[in-house]
Every structure is written in C-alpha cells, then in structure tokens.
mmCIF file with all atom_site columns, C-alpha atoms in Angstrom:
data_model
loop_
_atom_site.group_PDB
_atom_site.id
_atom_site.type_symbol
_atom_site.label_atom_id
_atom_site.label_alt_id
_atom_site.label_comp_id
_atom_site.label_asym_id
_atom_site.label_entity_id
_atom_site.label_seq_id
_atom_site.pdbx_PDB_ins_code
_atom_site.Cartn_x
_atom_site.Cartn_y
_atom_site.Cartn_z
_atom_site.occupancy
_atom_site.B_iso_or_equiv
_atom_site.pdbx_formal_charge
_atom_site.auth_seq_id
_atom_site.auth_comp_id
_atom_site.auth_asym_id
_atom_site.auth_atom_id
_atom_site.pdbx_PDB_model_num
ATOM 1   C CA . UNK A 1 1   ? -0.210  0.478   -5.572 1.00 61.00 ? 1   UNK A CA 1
ATOM 2   C CA . UNK A 1 2   ? -2.370  2.165   -2.978 1.00 71.00 ? 2   UNK A CA 1
ATOM 3   C CA . UNK A 1 3   ? -2.054  0.773   0.524  1.00 91.00 ? 3   UNK A CA 1
ATOM 4   C CA . UNK A 1 4   ? -5.775  0.264   1.164  1.00 96.00 ? 4   UNK A CA 1
ATOM 5   C CA . UNK A 1 5   ? -8.186  0.097   -1.745 1.00 96.00 ? 5   UNK A CA 1
ATOM 6   C CA . UNK A 1 6   ? -11.958 0.261   -1.787 1.00 96.00 ? 6   UNK A CA 1
ATOM 7   C CA . UNK A 1 7   ? -14.528 0.734   -4.494 1.00 91.00 ? 7   UNK A CA 1
ATOM 8   C CA . UNK A 1 8   ? -15.882 4.247   -3.975 1.00 89.00 ? 8   UNK A CA 1
ATOM 9   C CA . UNK A 1 9   ? -19.413 3.290   -4.982 1.00 89.00 ? 9   UNK A CA 1
ATOM 10  C CA . UNK A 1 10  ? -22.107 4.271   -4.528 1.00 95.00 ? 10  UNK A CA 1
ATOM 11  C CA . UNK A 1 11  ? -23.353 0.817   -3.713 1.00 96.00 ? 11  UNK A CA 1
ATOM 12  C CA . UNK A 1 12  ? -27.144 0.675   -3.747 1.00 97.00 ? 12  UNK A CA 1
ATOM 13  C CA . UNK A 1 13  ? -28.847 -2.130  -1.818 1.00 97.00 ? 13  UNK A CA 1
ATOM 14  C CA . UNK A 1 14  ? -32.574 -2.687  -1.215 1.00 97.00 ? 14  UNK A CA 1
ATOM 15  C CA . UNK A 1 15  ? -33.764 -2.467  2.373  1.00 98.00 ? 15  UNK A CA 1
ATOM 16  C CA . UNK A 1 16  ? -33.633 -5.864  4.040  1.00 97.00 ? 16  UNK A CA 1
ATOM 17  C CA . UNK A 1 17  ? -30.982 -7.249  1.697  1.00 98.00 ? 17  UNK A CA 1
ATOM 18  C CA . UNK A 1 18  ? -27.330 -8.025  2.436  1.00 98.00 ? 18  UNK A CA 1
ATOM 19  C CA . UNK A 1 19  ? -24.783 -5.305  1.704  1.00 98.00 ? 19  UNK A CA 1
ATOM 20  C CA . UNK A 1 20  ? -21.284 -6.525  0.868  1.00 97.00 ? 20  UNK A CA 1
ATOM 21  C CA . UNK A 1 21  ? -18.339 -4.146  1.117  1.00 98.00 ? 21  UNK A CA 1
ATOM 22  C CA . UNK A 1 22  ? -14.836 -5.101  0.044  1.00 97.00 ? 22  UNK A CA 1
ATOM 23  C CA . UNK A 1 23  ? -11.308 -3.922  0.713  1.00 97.00 ? 23  UNK A CA 1
ATOM 24  C CA . UNK A 1 24  ? -7.836  -4.999  -0.355 1.00 97.00 ? 24  UNK A CA 1
ATOM 25  C CA . UNK A 1 25  ? -4.539  -4.004  1.204  1.00 96.00 ? 25  UNK A CA 1
ATOM 26  C CA . UNK A 1 26  ? -0.966  -4.064  0.003  1.00 94.00 ? 26  UNK A CA 1
ATOM 27  C CA . UNK A 1 27  ? 1.097   -4.731  3.159  1.00 90.00 ? 27  UNK A CA 1
ATOM 28  C CA . UNK A 1 28  ? 1.231   -8.493  3.561  1.00 89.00 ? 28  UNK A CA 1
ATOM 29  C CA . UNK A 1 29  ? 2.450   -8.142  7.150  1.00 88.00 ? 29  UNK A CA 1
ATOM 30  C CA . UNK A 1 30  ? -0.586  -6.116  8.281  1.00 89.00 ? 30  UNK A CA 1
ATOM 31  C CA . UNK A 1 31  ? -1.822  -7.183  11.702 1.00 87.00 ? 31  UNK A CA 1
ATOM 32  C CA . UNK A 1 32  ? -5.153  -5.544  12.403 1.00 93.00 ? 32  UNK A CA 1
ATOM 33  C CA . UNK A 1 33  ? -8.118  -4.571  10.287 1.00 96.00 ? 33  UNK A CA 1
ATOM 34  C CA . UNK A 1 34  ? -10.995 -2.236  10.999 1.00 97.00 ? 34  UNK A CA 1
ATOM 35  C CA . UNK A 1 35  ? -14.274 -1.091  9.537  1.00 98.00 ? 35  UNK A CA 1
ATOM 36  C CA . UNK A 1 36  ? -15.566 2.383   10.310 1.00 98.00 ? 36  UNK A CA 1
ATOM 37  C CA . UNK A 1 37  ? -18.894 3.961   9.438  1.00 98.00 ? 37  UNK A CA 1
ATOM 38  C CA . UNK A 1 38  ? -19.015 7.659   8.635  1.00 98.00 ? 38  UNK A CA 1
ATOM 39  C CA . UNK A 1 39  ? -22.174 9.673   8.219  1.00 97.00 ? 39  UNK A CA 1
ATOM 40  C CA . UNK A 1 40  ? -22.019 12.828  6.151  1.00 95.00 ? 40  UNK A CA 1
ATOM 41  C CA . UNK A 1 41  ? -20.401 15.649  8.098  1.00 93.00 ? 41  UNK A CA 1
ATOM 42  C CA . UNK A 1 42  ? -19.517 13.403  11.042 1.00 96.00 ? 42  UNK A CA 1
ATOM 43  C CA . UNK A 1 43  ? -16.331 11.684  12.153 1.00 97.00 ? 43  UNK A CA 1
ATOM 44  C CA . UNK A 1 44  ? -15.658 7.963   11.603 1.00 98.00 ? 44  UNK A CA 1
ATOM 45  C CA . UNK A 1 45  ? -17.143 5.507   14.082 1.00 97.00 ? 45  UNK A CA 1
ATOM 46  C CA . UNK A 1 46  ? -15.561 2.104   14.687 1.00 97.00 ? 46  UNK A CA 1
ATOM 47  C CA . UNK A 1 47  ? -17.965 -0.762  13.996 1.00 97.00 ? 47  UNK A CA 1
ATOM 48  C CA . UNK A 1 48  ? -15.745 -3.837  13.644 1.00 96.00 ? 48  UNK A CA 1
ATOM 49  C CA . UNK A 1 49  ? -12.201 -4.998  14.356 1.00 96.00 ? 49  UNK A CA 1
ATOM 50  C CA . UNK A 1 50  ? -10.749 -8.260  13.048 1.00 96.00 ? 50  UNK A CA 1
ATOM 51  C CA . UNK A 1 51  ? -7.308  -9.732  13.627 1.00 94.00 ? 51  UNK A CA 1
ATOM 52  C CA . UNK A 1 52  ? -7.446  -13.376 12.518 1.00 92.00 ? 52  UNK A CA 1
ATOM 53  C CA . UNK A 1 53  ? -8.426  -15.131 9.324  1.00 95.00 ? 53  UNK A CA 1
ATOM 54  C CA . UNK A 1 54  ? -12.074 -16.069 9.092  1.00 95.00 ? 54  UNK A CA 1
ATOM 55  C CA . UNK A 1 55  ? -15.327 -14.445 10.068 1.00 96.00 ? 55  UNK A CA 1
ATOM 56  C CA . UNK A 1 56  ? -16.265 -12.274 13.020 1.00 96.00 ? 56  UNK A CA 1
ATOM 57  C CA . UNK A 1 57  ? -19.900 -11.525 13.694 1.00 97.00 ? 57  UNK A CA 1
ATOM 58  C CA . UNK A 1 58  ? -21.413 -8.694  15.729 1.00 96.00 ? 58  UNK A CA 1
ATOM 59  C CA . UNK A 1 59  ? -25.163 -8.301  15.428 1.00 97.00 ? 59  UNK A CA 1
ATOM 60  C CA . UNK A 1 60  ? -26.041 -7.596  11.801 1.00 98.00 ? 60  UNK A CA 1
ATOM 61  C CA . UNK A 1 61  ? -22.390 -7.079  10.878 1.00 98.00 ? 61  UNK A CA 1
ATOM 62  C CA . UNK A 1 62  ? -19.897 -9.740  9.801  1.00 98.00 ? 62  UNK A CA 1
ATOM 63  C CA . UNK A 1 63  ? -16.277 -8.980  9.031  1.00 98.00 ? 63  UNK A CA 1
ATOM 64  C CA . UNK A 1 64  ? -14.306 -11.444 6.935  1.00 98.00 ? 64  UNK A CA 1
ATOM 65  C CA . UNK A 1 65  ? -10.525 -11.578 6.683  1.00 97.00 ? 65  UNK A CA 1
ATOM 66  C CA . UNK A 1 66  ? -8.374  -13.513 4.226  1.00 96.00 ? 66  UNK A CA 1
ATOM 67  C CA . UNK A 1 67  ? -4.722  -12.663 4.815  1.00 94.00 ? 67  UNK A CA 1
ATOM 68  C CA . UNK A 1 68  ? -3.490  -14.897 1.988  1.00 94.00 ? 68  UNK A CA 1
ATOM 69  C CA . UNK A 1 69  ? -5.548  -12.890 -0.496 1.00 95.00 ? 69  UNK A CA 1
ATOM 70  C CA . UNK A 1 70  ? -5.002  -9.618  1.422  1.00 95.00 ? 70  UNK A CA 1
ATOM 71  C CA . UNK A 1 71  ? -8.729  -9.090  1.448  1.00 96.00 ? 71  UNK A CA 1
ATOM 72  C CA . UNK A 1 72  ? -11.180 -7.827  4.054  1.00 97.00 ? 72  UNK A CA 1
ATOM 73  C CA . UNK A 1 73  ? -14.922 -7.577  3.680  1.00 98.00 ? 73  UNK A CA 1
ATOM 74  C CA . UNK A 1 74  ? -17.917 -6.372  5.664  1.00 98.00 ? 74  UNK A CA 1
ATOM 75  C CA . UNK A 1 75  ? -21.366 -7.871  5.335  1.00 98.00 ? 75  UNK A CA 1
ATOM 76  C CA . UNK A 1 76  ? -24.416 -6.029  6.637  1.00 98.00 ? 76  UNK A CA 1
ATOM 77  C CA . UNK A 1 77  ? -27.474 -8.238  6.962  1.00 98.00 ? 77  UNK A CA 1
ATOM 78  C CA . UNK A 1 78  ? -31.050 -6.957  6.926  1.00 98.00 ? 78  UNK A CA 1
ATOM 79  C CA . UNK A 1 79  ? -29.877 -3.569  5.649  1.00 98.00 ? 79  UNK A CA 1
ATOM 80  C CA . UNK A 1 80  ? -31.710 -0.555  7.062  1.00 97.00 ? 80  UNK A CA 1
ATOM 81  C CA . UNK A 1 81  ? -31.971 3.006   5.727  1.00 96.00 ? 81  UNK A CA 1
ATOM 82  C CA . UNK A 1 82  ? -29.905 4.068   8.756  1.00 97.00 ? 82  UNK A CA 1
ATOM 83  C CA . UNK A 1 83  ? -27.020 2.002   7.355  1.00 98.00 ? 83  UNK A CA 1
ATOM 84  C CA . UNK A 1 84  ? -26.683 4.495   4.509  1.00 98.00 ? 84  UNK A CA 1
ATOM 85  C CA . UNK A 1 85  ? -23.232 5.984   5.071  1.00 98.00 ? 85  UNK A CA 1
ATOM 86  C CA . UNK A 1 86  ? -19.645 5.785   3.901  1.00 98.00 ? 86  UNK A CA 1
ATOM 87  C CA . UNK A 1 87  ? -17.775 2.719   5.123  1.00 98.00 ? 87  UNK A CA 1
ATOM 88  C CA . UNK A 1 88  ? -14.054 3.056   5.641  1.00 98.00 ? 88  UNK A CA 1
ATOM 89  C CA . UNK A 1 89  ? -11.657 0.137   5.680  1.00 98.00 ? 89  UNK A CA 1
ATOM 90  C CA . UNK A 1 90  ? -8.528  0.679   7.789  1.00 97.00 ? 90  UNK A CA 1
ATOM 91  C CA . UNK A 1 91  ? -5.383  -1.368  8.281  1.00 95.00 ? 91  UNK A CA 1
ATOM 92  C CA . UNK A 1 92  ? -2.694  -1.352  10.971 1.00 93.00 ? 92  UNK A CA 1
ATOM 93  C CA . UNK A 1 93  ? 0.479   -2.513  9.264  1.00 86.00 ? 93  UNK A CA 1
ATOM 94  C CA . UNK A 1 94  ? 4.200   -3.006  9.612  1.00 82.00 ? 94  UNK A CA 1
ATOM 95  C CA . UNK A 1 95  ? 4.766   0.734   9.576  1.00 83.00 ? 95  UNK A CA 1
ATOM 96  C CA . UNK A 1 96  ? 3.047   0.952   12.945 1.00 87.00 ? 96  UNK A CA 1
ATOM 97  C CA . UNK A 1 97  ? 0.143   3.187   12.013 1.00 90.00 ? 97  UNK A CA 1
ATOM 98  C CA . UNK A 1 98  ? -3.448  2.963   10.823 1.00 94.00 ? 98  UNK A CA 1
ATOM 99  C CA . UNK A 1 99  ? -4.057  3.743   7.155  1.00 94.00 ? 99  UNK A CA 1
ATOM 100 C CA . UNK A 1 100 ? -7.501  4.260   5.663  1.00 96.00 ? 100 UNK A CA 1
ATOM 101 C CA . UNK A 1 101 ? -9.046  3.545   2.312  1.00 96.00 ? 101 UNK A CA 1
ATOM 102 C CA . UNK A 1 102 ? -11.109 6.175   0.510  1.00 96.00 ? 102 UNK A CA 1
ATOM 103 C CA . UNK A 1 103 ? -14.333 4.577   1.627  1.00 97.00 ? 103 UNK A CA 1
ATOM 104 C CA . UNK A 1 104 ? -17.366 3.079   -0.078 1.00 97.00 ? 104 UNK A CA 1
ATOM 105 C CA . UNK A 1 105 ? -20.629 5.000   -0.125 1.00 97.00 ? 105 UNK A CA 1
ATOM 106 C CA . UNK A 1 106 ? -23.548 2.741   0.705  1.00 98.00 ? 106 UNK A CA 1
ATOM 107 C CA . UNK A 1 107 ? -27.120 3.694   -0.088 1.00 97.00 ? 107 UNK A CA 1
ATOM 108 C CA . UNK A 1 108 ? -29.961 1.579   1.262  1.00 97.00 ? 108 UNK A CA 1
ATOM 109 C CA . UNK A 1 109 ? -33.051 1.881   -0.914 1.00 96.00 ? 109 UNK A CA 1
ATOM 110 C CA . UNK A 1 110 ? -36.329 1.978   1.077  1.00 92.00 ? 110 UNK A CA 1
ATOM 111 C CA . UNK B 2 1   ? -14.392 9.688   30.201 1.00 53.00 ? 1   UNK B CA 1
ATOM 112 C CA . UNK B 2 2   ? -16.587 10.605  27.272 1.00 75.00 ? 2   UNK B CA 1
ATOM 113 C CA . UNK B 2 3   ? -14.158 9.904   24.468 1.00 94.00 ? 3   UNK B CA 1
ATOM 114 C CA . UNK B 2 4   ? -11.830 11.933  22.281 1.00 97.00 ? 4   UNK B CA 1
ATOM 115 C CA . UNK B 2 5   ? -12.507 15.657  22.397 1.00 97.00 ? 5   UNK B CA 1
ATOM 116 C CA . UNK B 2 6   ? -11.449 18.211  19.785 1.00 98.00 ? 6   UNK B CA 1
ATOM 117 C CA . UNK B 2 7   ? -11.577 21.973  19.940 1.00 97.00 ? 7   UNK B CA 1
ATOM 118 C CA . UNK B 2 8   ? -12.711 24.027  18.147 1.00 98.00 ? 8   UNK B CA 1
ATOM 119 C CA . UNK B 2 9   ? -15.358 22.210  16.118 1.00 97.00 ? 9   UNK B CA 1
ATOM 120 C CA . UNK B 2 10  ? -15.239 24.818  13.389 1.00 98.00 ? 10  UNK B CA 1
ATOM 121 C CA . UNK B 2 11  ? -12.654 27.400  12.420 1.00 98.00 ? 11  UNK B CA 1
ATOM 122 C CA . UNK B 2 12  ? -12.838 30.017  9.696  1.00 98.00 ? 12  UNK B CA 1
ATOM 123 C CA . UNK B 2 13  ? -9.632  31.888  9.076  1.00 98.00 ? 13  UNK B CA 1
ATOM 124 C CA . UNK B 2 14  ? -8.148  34.219  6.520  1.00 98.00 ? 14  UNK B CA 1
ATOM 125 C CA . UNK B 2 15  ? -5.395  33.007  4.262  1.00 98.00 ? 15  UNK B CA 1
ATOM 126 C CA . UNK B 2 16  ? -2.000  33.614  5.815  1.00 98.00 ? 16  UNK B CA 1
ATOM 127 C CA . UNK B 2 17  ? -3.176  33.371  9.411  1.00 98.00 ? 17  UNK B CA 1
ATOM 128 C CA . UNK B 2 18  ? -1.982  30.734  11.867 1.00 98.00 ? 18  UNK B CA 1
ATOM 129 C CA . UNK B 2 19  ? -4.403  28.301  13.487 1.00 98.00 ? 19  UNK B CA 1
ATOM 130 C CA . UNK B 2 20  ? -4.069  25.820  16.324 1.00 98.00 ? 20  UNK B CA 1
ATOM 131 C CA . UNK B 2 21  ? -6.301  22.851  17.093 1.00 98.00 ? 21  UNK B CA 1
ATOM 132 C CA . UNK B 2 22  ? -6.445  20.870  20.310 1.00 98.00 ? 22  UNK B CA 1
ATOM 133 C CA . UNK B 2 23  ? -7.179  17.203  20.905 1.00 98.00 ? 23  UNK B CA 1
ATOM 134 C CA . UNK B 2 24  ? -7.817  15.509  24.248 1.00 97.00 ? 24  UNK B CA 1
ATOM 135 C CA . UNK B 2 25  ? -7.544  11.726  23.839 1.00 96.00 ? 25  UNK B CA 1
ATOM 136 C CA . UNK B 2 26  ? -9.272  9.021   25.837 1.00 94.00 ? 26  UNK B CA 1
ATOM 137 C CA . UNK B 2 27  ? -7.570  8.711   29.211 1.00 91.00 ? 27  UNK B CA 1
ATOM 138 C CA . UNK B 2 28  ? -4.662  6.271   29.277 1.00 85.00 ? 28  UNK B CA 1
ATOM 139 C CA . UNK B 2 29  ? -4.561  5.922   25.499 1.00 91.00 ? 29  UNK B CA 1
ATOM 140 C CA . UNK B 2 30  ? -0.895  5.994   24.591 1.00 91.00 ? 30  UNK B CA 1
ATOM 141 C CA . UNK B 2 31  ? -1.263  6.402   20.847 1.00 94.00 ? 31  UNK B CA 1
ATOM 142 C CA . UNK B 2 32  ? -2.615  9.584   19.264 1.00 96.00 ? 32  UNK B CA 1
ATOM 143 C CA . UNK B 2 33  ? -3.149  10.181  15.540 1.00 97.00 ? 33  UNK B CA 1
ATOM 144 C CA . UNK B 2 34  ? -3.896  13.253  13.448 1.00 97.00 ? 34  UNK B CA 1
ATOM 145 C CA . UNK B 2 35  ? -5.621  12.839  10.078 1.00 97.00 ? 35  UNK B CA 1
ATOM 146 C CA . UNK B 2 36  ? -6.952  15.232  7.482  1.00 97.00 ? 36  UNK B CA 1
ATOM 147 C CA . UNK B 2 37  ? -10.052 14.489  5.432  1.00 98.00 ? 37  UNK B CA 1
ATOM 148 C CA . UNK B 2 38  ? -11.442 16.250  2.397  1.00 96.00 ? 38  UNK B CA 1
ATOM 149 C CA . UNK B 2 39  ? -14.749 15.622  0.654  1.00 94.00 ? 39  UNK B CA 1
ATOM 150 C CA . UNK B 2 40  ? -15.008 12.182  -0.910 1.00 92.00 ? 40  UNK B CA 1
ATOM 151 C CA . UNK B 2 41  ? -11.696 10.988  0.496  1.00 95.00 ? 41  UNK B CA 1
ATOM 152 C CA . UNK B 2 42  ? -10.722 8.786   3.393  1.00 96.00 ? 42  UNK B CA 1
ATOM 153 C CA . UNK B 2 43  ? -8.779  10.136  6.359  1.00 97.00 ? 43  UNK B CA 1
ATOM 154 C CA . UNK B 2 44  ? -5.240  10.977  5.277  1.00 96.00 ? 44  UNK B CA 1
ATOM 155 C CA . UNK B 2 45  ? -2.515  10.267  7.819  1.00 95.00 ? 45  UNK B CA 1
ATOM 156 C CA . UNK B 2 46  ? -0.656  13.369  9.048  1.00 96.00 ? 46  UNK B CA 1
ATOM 157 C CA . UNK B 2 47  ? 1.299   12.351  12.135 1.00 96.00 ? 47  UNK B CA 1
ATOM 158 C CA . UNK B 2 48  ? 1.145   10.265  15.284 1.00 95.00 ? 48  UNK B CA 1
ATOM 159 C CA . UNK B 2 49  ? 2.476   10.106  18.815 1.00 95.00 ? 49  UNK B CA 1
ATOM 160 C CA . UNK B 2 50  ? 3.323   7.320   21.190 1.00 93.00 ? 50  UNK B CA 1
ATOM 161 C CA . UNK B 2 51  ? 2.997   9.028   24.564 1.00 92.00 ? 51  UNK B CA 1
ATOM 162 C CA . UNK B 2 52  ? 4.893   12.321  24.089 1.00 92.00 ? 52  UNK B CA 1
ATOM 163 C CA . UNK B 2 53  ? 7.110   11.099  21.248 1.00 93.00 ? 53  UNK B CA 1
ATOM 164 C CA . UNK B 2 54  ? 6.189   12.062  17.696 1.00 92.00 ? 54  UNK B CA 1
ATOM 165 C CA . UNK B 2 55  ? 7.028   8.930   15.747 1.00 92.00 ? 55  UNK B CA 1
ATOM 166 C CA . UNK B 2 56  ? 6.276   9.932   12.192 1.00 90.00 ? 56  UNK B CA 1
ATOM 167 C CA . UNK B 2 57  ? 5.156   12.891  10.139 1.00 91.00 ? 57  UNK B CA 1
ATOM 168 C CA . UNK B 2 58  ? 3.710   12.338  6.685  1.00 91.00 ? 58  UNK B CA 1
ATOM 169 C CA . UNK B 2 59  ? 6.088   13.124  3.834  1.00 86.00 ? 59  UNK B CA 1
ATOM 170 C CA . UNK B 2 60  ? 3.189   14.944  2.197  1.00 78.00 ? 60  UNK B CA 1
ATOM 171 C CA . UNK B 2 61  ? 2.935   17.332  5.098  1.00 81.00 ? 61  UNK B CA 1
ATOM 172 C CA . UNK B 2 62  ? 4.254   20.827  4.567  1.00 86.00 ? 62  UNK B CA 1
ATOM 173 C CA . UNK B 2 63  ? 6.668   22.277  7.112  1.00 92.00 ? 63  UNK B CA 1
ATOM 174 C CA . UNK B 2 64  ? 3.896   24.765  7.881  1.00 96.00 ? 64  UNK B CA 1
ATOM 175 C CA . UNK B 2 65  ? 2.304   21.985  9.936  1.00 96.00 ? 65  UNK B CA 1
ATOM 176 C CA . UNK B 2 66  ? 3.563   21.123  13.402 1.00 95.00 ? 66  UNK B CA 1
ATOM 177 C CA . UNK B 2 67  ? 2.176   18.991  16.177 1.00 96.00 ? 67  UNK B CA 1
ATOM 178 C CA . UNK B 2 68  ? 3.007   18.479  19.816 1.00 96.00 ? 68  UNK B CA 1
ATOM 179 C CA . UNK B 2 69  ? 1.903   16.240  22.637 1.00 96.00 ? 69  UNK B CA 1
ATOM 180 C CA . UNK B 2 70  ? 3.474   17.576  25.800 1.00 91.00 ? 70  UNK B CA 1
ATOM 181 C CA . UNK B 2 71  ? 3.555   15.129  28.705 1.00 87.00 ? 71  UNK B CA 1
ATOM 182 C CA . UNK B 2 72  ? 1.798   12.542  26.604 1.00 85.00 ? 72  UNK B CA 1
ATOM 183 C CA . UNK B 2 73  ? -1.648  13.933  27.288 1.00 91.00 ? 73  UNK B CA 1
ATOM 184 C CA . UNK B 2 74  ? -3.453  16.393  24.987 1.00 96.00 ? 74  UNK B CA 1
ATOM 185 C CA . UNK B 2 75  ? -2.072  17.268  21.567 1.00 98.00 ? 75  UNK B CA 1
ATOM 186 C CA . UNK B 2 76  ? -2.047  20.398  19.432 1.00 98.00 ? 76  UNK B CA 1
ATOM 187 C CA . UNK B 2 77  ? -1.812  20.753  15.680 1.00 97.00 ? 77  UNK B CA 1
ATOM 188 C CA . UNK B 2 78  ? -0.682  24.116  14.343 1.00 97.00 ? 78  UNK B CA 1
ATOM 189 C CA . UNK B 2 79  ? -0.869  25.299  10.757 1.00 97.00 ? 79  UNK B CA 1
ATOM 190 C CA . UNK B 2 80  ? 1.144   28.389  9.955  1.00 97.00 ? 80  UNK B CA 1
ATOM 191 C CA . UNK B 2 81  ? 0.443   30.757  7.064  1.00 97.00 ? 81  UNK B CA 1
ATOM 192 C CA . UNK B 2 82  ? -2.746  28.942  6.109  1.00 97.00 ? 82  UNK B CA 1
ATOM 193 C CA . UNK B 2 83  ? -3.622  28.399  2.446  1.00 96.00 ? 83  UNK B CA 1
ATOM 194 C CA . UNK B 2 84  ? -6.968  27.682  0.836  1.00 96.00 ? 84  UNK B CA 1
ATOM 195 C CA . UNK B 2 85  ? -5.793  24.143  0.168  1.00 95.00 ? 85  UNK B CA 1
ATOM 196 C CA . UNK B 2 86  ? -5.616  23.573  3.926  1.00 97.00 ? 86  UNK B CA 1
ATOM 197 C CA . UNK B 2 87  ? -9.414  23.686  4.134  1.00 98.00 ? 87  UNK B CA 1
ATOM 198 C CA . UNK B 2 88  ? -10.463 20.256  5.380  1.00 97.00 ? 88  UNK B CA 1
ATOM 199 C CA . UNK B 2 89  ? -11.712 18.313  8.377  1.00 98.00 ? 89  UNK B CA 1
ATOM 200 C CA . UNK B 2 90  ? -8.890  17.659  10.826 1.00 98.00 ? 90  UNK B CA 1
ATOM 201 C CA . UNK B 2 91  ? -9.461  14.487  12.799 1.00 98.00 ? 91  UNK B CA 1
ATOM 202 C CA . UNK B 2 92  ? -7.781  13.313  15.964 1.00 98.00 ? 92  UNK B CA 1
ATOM 203 C CA . UNK B 2 93  ? -7.946  9.698   17.115 1.00 97.00 ? 93  UNK B CA 1
ATOM 204 C CA . UNK B 2 94  ? -6.519  7.815   20.069 1.00 96.00 ? 94  UNK B CA 1
ATOM 205 C CA . UNK B 2 95  ? -5.713  4.146   20.523 1.00 94.00 ? 95  UNK B CA 1
ATOM 206 C CA . UNK B 2 96  ? -5.056  2.039   23.614 1.00 89.00 ? 96  UNK B CA 1
ATOM 207 C CA . UNK B 2 97  ? -1.804  0.581   22.331 1.00 78.00 ? 97  UNK B CA 1
ATOM 208 C CA . UNK B 2 98  ? 0.447   -0.098  19.398 1.00 71.00 ? 98  UNK B CA 1
ATOM 209 C CA . UNK B 2 99  ? 0.965   -3.572  18.003 1.00 68.00 ? 99  UNK B CA 1
ATOM 210 C CA . UNK B 2 100 ? -1.061  -6.719  18.434 1.00 68.00 ? 100 UNK B CA 1
ATOM 211 C CA . UNK B 2 101 ? -4.669  -6.404  19.457 1.00 75.00 ? 101 UNK B CA 1
ATOM 212 C CA . UNK B 2 102 ? -6.536  -3.365  20.768 1.00 77.00 ? 102 UNK B CA 1
ATOM 213 C CA . UNK B 2 103 ? -4.911  -1.093  18.225 1.00 86.00 ? 103 UNK B CA 1
ATOM 214 C CA . UNK B 2 104 ? -8.208  0.328   17.010 1.00 92.00 ? 104 UNK B CA 1
ATOM 215 C CA . UNK B 2 105 ? -8.493  4.103   16.933 1.00 94.00 ? 105 UNK B CA 1
ATOM 216 C CA . UNK B 2 106 ? -11.380 6.146   18.294 1.00 96.00 ? 106 UNK B CA 1
ATOM 217 C CA . UNK B 2 107 ? -12.076 9.489   16.708 1.00 98.00 ? 107 UNK B CA 1
ATOM 218 C CA . UNK B 2 108 ? -13.034 12.869  18.053 1.00 98.00 ? 108 UNK B CA 1
ATOM 219 C CA . UNK B 2 109 ? -15.710 15.001  16.405 1.00 97.00 ? 109 UNK B CA 1
ATOM 220 C CA . UNK B 2 110 ? -13.151 16.715  14.193 1.00 98.00 ? 110 UNK B CA 1
ATOM 221 C CA . UNK B 2 111 ? -12.289 20.343  13.523 1.00 98.00 ? 111 UNK B CA 1
ATOM 222 C CA . UNK B 2 112 ? -13.564 21.726  10.244 1.00 98.00 ? 112 UNK B CA 1
ATOM 223 C CA . UNK B 2 113 ? -11.197 24.365  8.899  1.00 98.00 ? 113 UNK B CA 1
ATOM 224 C CA . UNK B 2 114 ? -12.227 26.839  6.228  1.00 98.00 ? 114 UNK B CA 1
ATOM 225 C CA . UNK B 2 115 ? -9.571  29.152  4.833  1.00 98.00 ? 115 UNK B CA 1
ATOM 226 C CA . UNK B 2 116 ? -11.005 32.171  3.025  1.00 97.00 ? 116 UNK B CA 1
#
C-alpha cells in the first residue's frame, strides 16, 4: 500500500464551481497534513496545513481531516482559471519525514 | 530572508560526470529535505537533515548520491557518475522543526538536471 494516495486526474471543474481533491494515507499515527500547489515547471507551494480533525478554512480553500478514516481533502470554492495546477497532498508521519502523494491535476474550465 | 535558495537552477551534464547542487534553507530552519521529482510524479524523498545530522537516506537511493549539511546551514547534494535516469528536478525544502506543529516544508525553486 502506498503511503499517500491521490487520484492523478485530471479533474475538470467549471469556473466558479467547487473543486474537491482527496487524499488517503496509510500511517495511522501521522501527525501533520499539508496541501501544496504546483504549477507546471515550478516548485511546490504550501497552501494549507492541518493538524486536527475537522475543517480549516483559509480564504477560498478549506482543508478537511478525518484521522479515523485516514482521509484528507481540499475544497476550492469559486474556482478560478489560475487554480489550474497539480495539487500535492503531503503527510508528516511516525517516520519523522514528509512524504508526498503523486498529485492530482486540476483543470478549471473557463 | 527571501526563502529557500537553490543553485544552479538548471544543469546539463554528460553521462558519467559528477554534479553538485547547493541549497540554502530559510534561516533558523533546523530541518532540511532533498526530494527528486520526475514528470507526472510527486516529490520523491531522498534524504533529510536535522541540523548537521543526516537522519535518513532513501533505500532507493544509489550510493552514487551523497549529501552533506556542514554546520547545519547550507546543504549540498552530489551525484557521481551521472546516468540518464538521474535526469529530474531536484528539490530542497526546509522546515522550522520536527514533530508537532510547524513541520511544514518550504521549497526552493529546484535544480533541473538533464543528463545527455
């Protein structure tokens, strides 16, 4: 079982709609969870961190964490063409390092 | 401090040559990571440091790869006898701490290596 799993996409969402990105992880003891955005040819940029069960909102972004289900999600409200990118889920676990998923490509349709 | 800095941004080298990349982390960040990323994949963990101590090196990493972080400041990643399969983006990231909160990593611009 892969440590951090994401659907590779592409996920196509109309402009103005809500984009929902999902991630599951295998290490039940994982402590910290991150979402990064990566534009083509660029390095990953941190957009959200979440540490506790529940929702965390920051502007148009909401991260959701369910440790019992080992599930993390990212919601992007009022999607914009500039949100088109690859979104990477990352987990800091018991092995004391940050591991990344393969990423989900998001395409916002104008 | 403007963030994590990597040098060079691009490197083209002939197969069999050695290359060295440098990473300057955010000041006072104790944790430093090296990742490798190829097209369509997420960052793959290579190694990491806590201050000057190298805590882990990926089992997938050939012994041609070596990394250092003297004095717990900047870090270098060296690849000896490069192969075409080494062509990738090499990413460095630093983090304020290990464990608990504030463990998020901040990335540099990356070094794109092309082995010809």
